C-alpha atoms as an extended CHARMM CRD file, in Angstrom:
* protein
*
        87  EXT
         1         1  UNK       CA            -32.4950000000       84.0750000000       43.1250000000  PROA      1               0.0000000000
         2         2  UNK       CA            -30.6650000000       82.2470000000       45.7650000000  PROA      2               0.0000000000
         3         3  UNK       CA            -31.8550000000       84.3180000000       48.4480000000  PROA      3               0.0000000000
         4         4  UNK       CA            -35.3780000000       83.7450000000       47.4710000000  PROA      4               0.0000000000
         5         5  UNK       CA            -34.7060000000       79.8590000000       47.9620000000  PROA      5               0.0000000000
         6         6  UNK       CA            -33.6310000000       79.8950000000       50.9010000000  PROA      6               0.0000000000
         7         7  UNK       CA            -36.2870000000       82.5200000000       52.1500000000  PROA      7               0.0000000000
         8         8  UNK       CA            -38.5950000000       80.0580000000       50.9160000000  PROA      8               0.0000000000
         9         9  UNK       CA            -37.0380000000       77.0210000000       52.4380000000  PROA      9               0.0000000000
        10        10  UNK       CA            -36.7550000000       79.1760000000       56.1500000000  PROA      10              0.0000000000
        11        11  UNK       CA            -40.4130000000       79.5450000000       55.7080000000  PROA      11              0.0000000000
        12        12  UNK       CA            -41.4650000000       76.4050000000       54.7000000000  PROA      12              0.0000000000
        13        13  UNK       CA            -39.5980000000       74.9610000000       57.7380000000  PROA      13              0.0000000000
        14        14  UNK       CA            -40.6270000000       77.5520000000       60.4400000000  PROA      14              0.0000000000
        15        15  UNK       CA            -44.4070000000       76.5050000000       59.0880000000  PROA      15              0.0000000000
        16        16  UNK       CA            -43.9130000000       73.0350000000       59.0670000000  PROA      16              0.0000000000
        17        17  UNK       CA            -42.2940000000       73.6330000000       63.0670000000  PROA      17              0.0000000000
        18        18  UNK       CA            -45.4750000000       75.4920000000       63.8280000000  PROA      18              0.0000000000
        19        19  UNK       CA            -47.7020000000       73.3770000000       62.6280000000  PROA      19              0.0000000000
        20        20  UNK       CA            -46.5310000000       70.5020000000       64.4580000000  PROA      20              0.0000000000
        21        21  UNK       CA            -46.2510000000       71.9990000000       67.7350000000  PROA      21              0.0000000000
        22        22  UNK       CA            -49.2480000000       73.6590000000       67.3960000000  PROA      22              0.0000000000
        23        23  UNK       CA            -50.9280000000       70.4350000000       66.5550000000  PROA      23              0.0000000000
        24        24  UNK       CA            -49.0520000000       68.3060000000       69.1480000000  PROA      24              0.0000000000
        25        25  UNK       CA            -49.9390000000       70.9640000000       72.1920000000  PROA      25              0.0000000000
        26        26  UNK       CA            -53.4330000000       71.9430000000       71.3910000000  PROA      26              0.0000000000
        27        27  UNK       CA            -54.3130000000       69.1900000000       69.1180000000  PROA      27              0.0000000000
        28        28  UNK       CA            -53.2220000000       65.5570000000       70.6520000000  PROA      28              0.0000000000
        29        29  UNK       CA            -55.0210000000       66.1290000000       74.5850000000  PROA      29              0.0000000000
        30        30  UNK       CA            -58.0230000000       65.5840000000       72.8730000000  PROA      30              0.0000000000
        31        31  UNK       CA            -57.4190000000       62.5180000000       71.3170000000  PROA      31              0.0000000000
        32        32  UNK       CA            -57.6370000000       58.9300000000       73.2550000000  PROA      32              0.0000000000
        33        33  UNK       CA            -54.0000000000       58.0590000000       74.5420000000  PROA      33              0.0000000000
        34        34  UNK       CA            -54.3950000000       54.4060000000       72.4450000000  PROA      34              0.0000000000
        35        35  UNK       CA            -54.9520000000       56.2230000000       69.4440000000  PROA      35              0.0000000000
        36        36  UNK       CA            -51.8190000000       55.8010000000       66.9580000000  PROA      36              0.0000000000
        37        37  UNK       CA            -51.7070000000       59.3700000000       66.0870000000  PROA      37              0.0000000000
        38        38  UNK       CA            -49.6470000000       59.3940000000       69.2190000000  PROA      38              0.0000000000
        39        39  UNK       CA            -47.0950000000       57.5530000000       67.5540000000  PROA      39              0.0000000000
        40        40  UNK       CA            -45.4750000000       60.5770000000       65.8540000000  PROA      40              0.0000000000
        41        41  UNK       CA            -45.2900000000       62.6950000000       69.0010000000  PROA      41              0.0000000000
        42        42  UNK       CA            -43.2180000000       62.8630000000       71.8410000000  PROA      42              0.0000000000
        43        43  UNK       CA            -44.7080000000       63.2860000000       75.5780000000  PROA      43              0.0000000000
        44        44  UNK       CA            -46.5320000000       65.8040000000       76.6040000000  PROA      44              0.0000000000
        45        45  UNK       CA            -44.1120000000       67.1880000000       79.0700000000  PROA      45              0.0000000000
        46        46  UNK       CA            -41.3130000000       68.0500000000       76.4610000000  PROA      46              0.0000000000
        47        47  UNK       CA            -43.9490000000       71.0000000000       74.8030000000  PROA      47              0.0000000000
        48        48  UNK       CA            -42.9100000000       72.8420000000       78.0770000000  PROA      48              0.0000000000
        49        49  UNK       CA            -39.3610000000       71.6510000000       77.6110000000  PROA      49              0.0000000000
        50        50  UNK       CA            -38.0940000000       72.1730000000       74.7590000000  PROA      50              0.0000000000
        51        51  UNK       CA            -38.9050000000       75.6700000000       74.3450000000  PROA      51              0.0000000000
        52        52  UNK       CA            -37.6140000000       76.1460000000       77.6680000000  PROA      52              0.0000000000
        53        53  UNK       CA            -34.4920000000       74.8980000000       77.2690000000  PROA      53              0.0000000000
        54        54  UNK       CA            -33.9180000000       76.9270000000       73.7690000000  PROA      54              0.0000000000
        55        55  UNK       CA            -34.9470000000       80.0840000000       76.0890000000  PROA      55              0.0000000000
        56        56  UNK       CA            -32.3060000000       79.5000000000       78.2920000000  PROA      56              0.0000000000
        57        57  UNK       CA            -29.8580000000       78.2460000000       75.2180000000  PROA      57              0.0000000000
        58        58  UNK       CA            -30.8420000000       81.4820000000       73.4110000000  PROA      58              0.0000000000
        59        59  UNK       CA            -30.3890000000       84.0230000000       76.3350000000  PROA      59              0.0000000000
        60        60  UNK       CA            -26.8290000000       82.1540000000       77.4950000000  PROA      60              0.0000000000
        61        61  UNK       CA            -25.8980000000       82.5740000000       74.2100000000  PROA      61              0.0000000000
        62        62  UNK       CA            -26.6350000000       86.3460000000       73.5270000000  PROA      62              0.0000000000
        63        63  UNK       CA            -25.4890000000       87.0800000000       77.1260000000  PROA      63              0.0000000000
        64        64  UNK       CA            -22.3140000000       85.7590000000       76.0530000000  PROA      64              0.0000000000
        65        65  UNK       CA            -21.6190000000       87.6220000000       73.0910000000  PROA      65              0.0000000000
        66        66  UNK       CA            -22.4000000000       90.3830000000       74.9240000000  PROA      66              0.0000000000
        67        67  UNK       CA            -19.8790000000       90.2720000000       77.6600000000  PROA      67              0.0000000000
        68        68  UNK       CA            -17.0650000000       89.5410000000       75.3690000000  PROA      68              0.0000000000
        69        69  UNK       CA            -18.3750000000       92.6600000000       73.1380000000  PROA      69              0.0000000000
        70        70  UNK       CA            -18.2010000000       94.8770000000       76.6530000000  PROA      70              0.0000000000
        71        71  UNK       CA            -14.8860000000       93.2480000000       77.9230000000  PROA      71              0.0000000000
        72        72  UNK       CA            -13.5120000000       93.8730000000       74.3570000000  PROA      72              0.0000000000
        73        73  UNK       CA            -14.9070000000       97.6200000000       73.6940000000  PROA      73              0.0000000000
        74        74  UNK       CA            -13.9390000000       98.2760000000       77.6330000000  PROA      74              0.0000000000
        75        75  UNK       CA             -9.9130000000       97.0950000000       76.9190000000  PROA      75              0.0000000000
        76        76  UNK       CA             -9.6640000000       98.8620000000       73.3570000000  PROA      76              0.0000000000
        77        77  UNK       CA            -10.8650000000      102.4760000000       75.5970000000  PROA      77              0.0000000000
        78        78  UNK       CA             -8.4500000000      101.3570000000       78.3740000000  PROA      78              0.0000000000
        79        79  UNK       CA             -5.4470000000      101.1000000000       76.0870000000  PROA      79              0.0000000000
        80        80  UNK       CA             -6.7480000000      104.3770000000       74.0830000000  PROA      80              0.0000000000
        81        81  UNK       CA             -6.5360000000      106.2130000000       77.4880000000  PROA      81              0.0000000000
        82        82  UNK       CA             -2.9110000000      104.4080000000       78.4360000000  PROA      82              0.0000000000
        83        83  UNK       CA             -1.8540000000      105.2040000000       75.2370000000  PROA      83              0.0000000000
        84        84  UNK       CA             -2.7130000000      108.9280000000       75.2790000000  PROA      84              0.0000000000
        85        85  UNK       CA             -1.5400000000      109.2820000000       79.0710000000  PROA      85              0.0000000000
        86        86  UNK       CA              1.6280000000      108.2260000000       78.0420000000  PROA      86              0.0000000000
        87        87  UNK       CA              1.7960000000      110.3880000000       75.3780000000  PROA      87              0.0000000000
């Protein structure tokens, strides 16, 4: 049951995030810059920001874990070979 709850809450917030930016980039350049619709939205420029800067977040992150999986997996074979040279 729990894992249906918070399927339902990840979904419910993923739509809600879509929605939003969807409406704020495709939506808002349409309407008149003294409307106060554009009240609840930030400027323009950070829709090309912000999912640029969780691209490069995301990537950093992912090609970090994956060094220290290499680095790790490369020392556990190097001491597997010392240890069975020595042996």
């Amino acid at each position: 049951m729990l894992d249906r709850l918070v399927g339902l809450s990840m979904l419910i917030v993923a739509s809600t995030v879509f929605l939003y930016y969807t409406i704020w980039t495709l939506f808002m350049p349409f309407v008149d810059e003294d409307h106060p619709l554009h009240s609840l939205f930030p400027p323009r420029v950070w829709a090309i920001r912000i999912p640029v800067i969780l691209i490069i977040l995301f990537t950093t992150v992912v090609g970090s874990f994956l060094s220290v999986v290499m680095i790790r997996s490369n020392r556990k074979k190097a001491m597997k070979a010392k240890a069975k040279k020595a042996s």
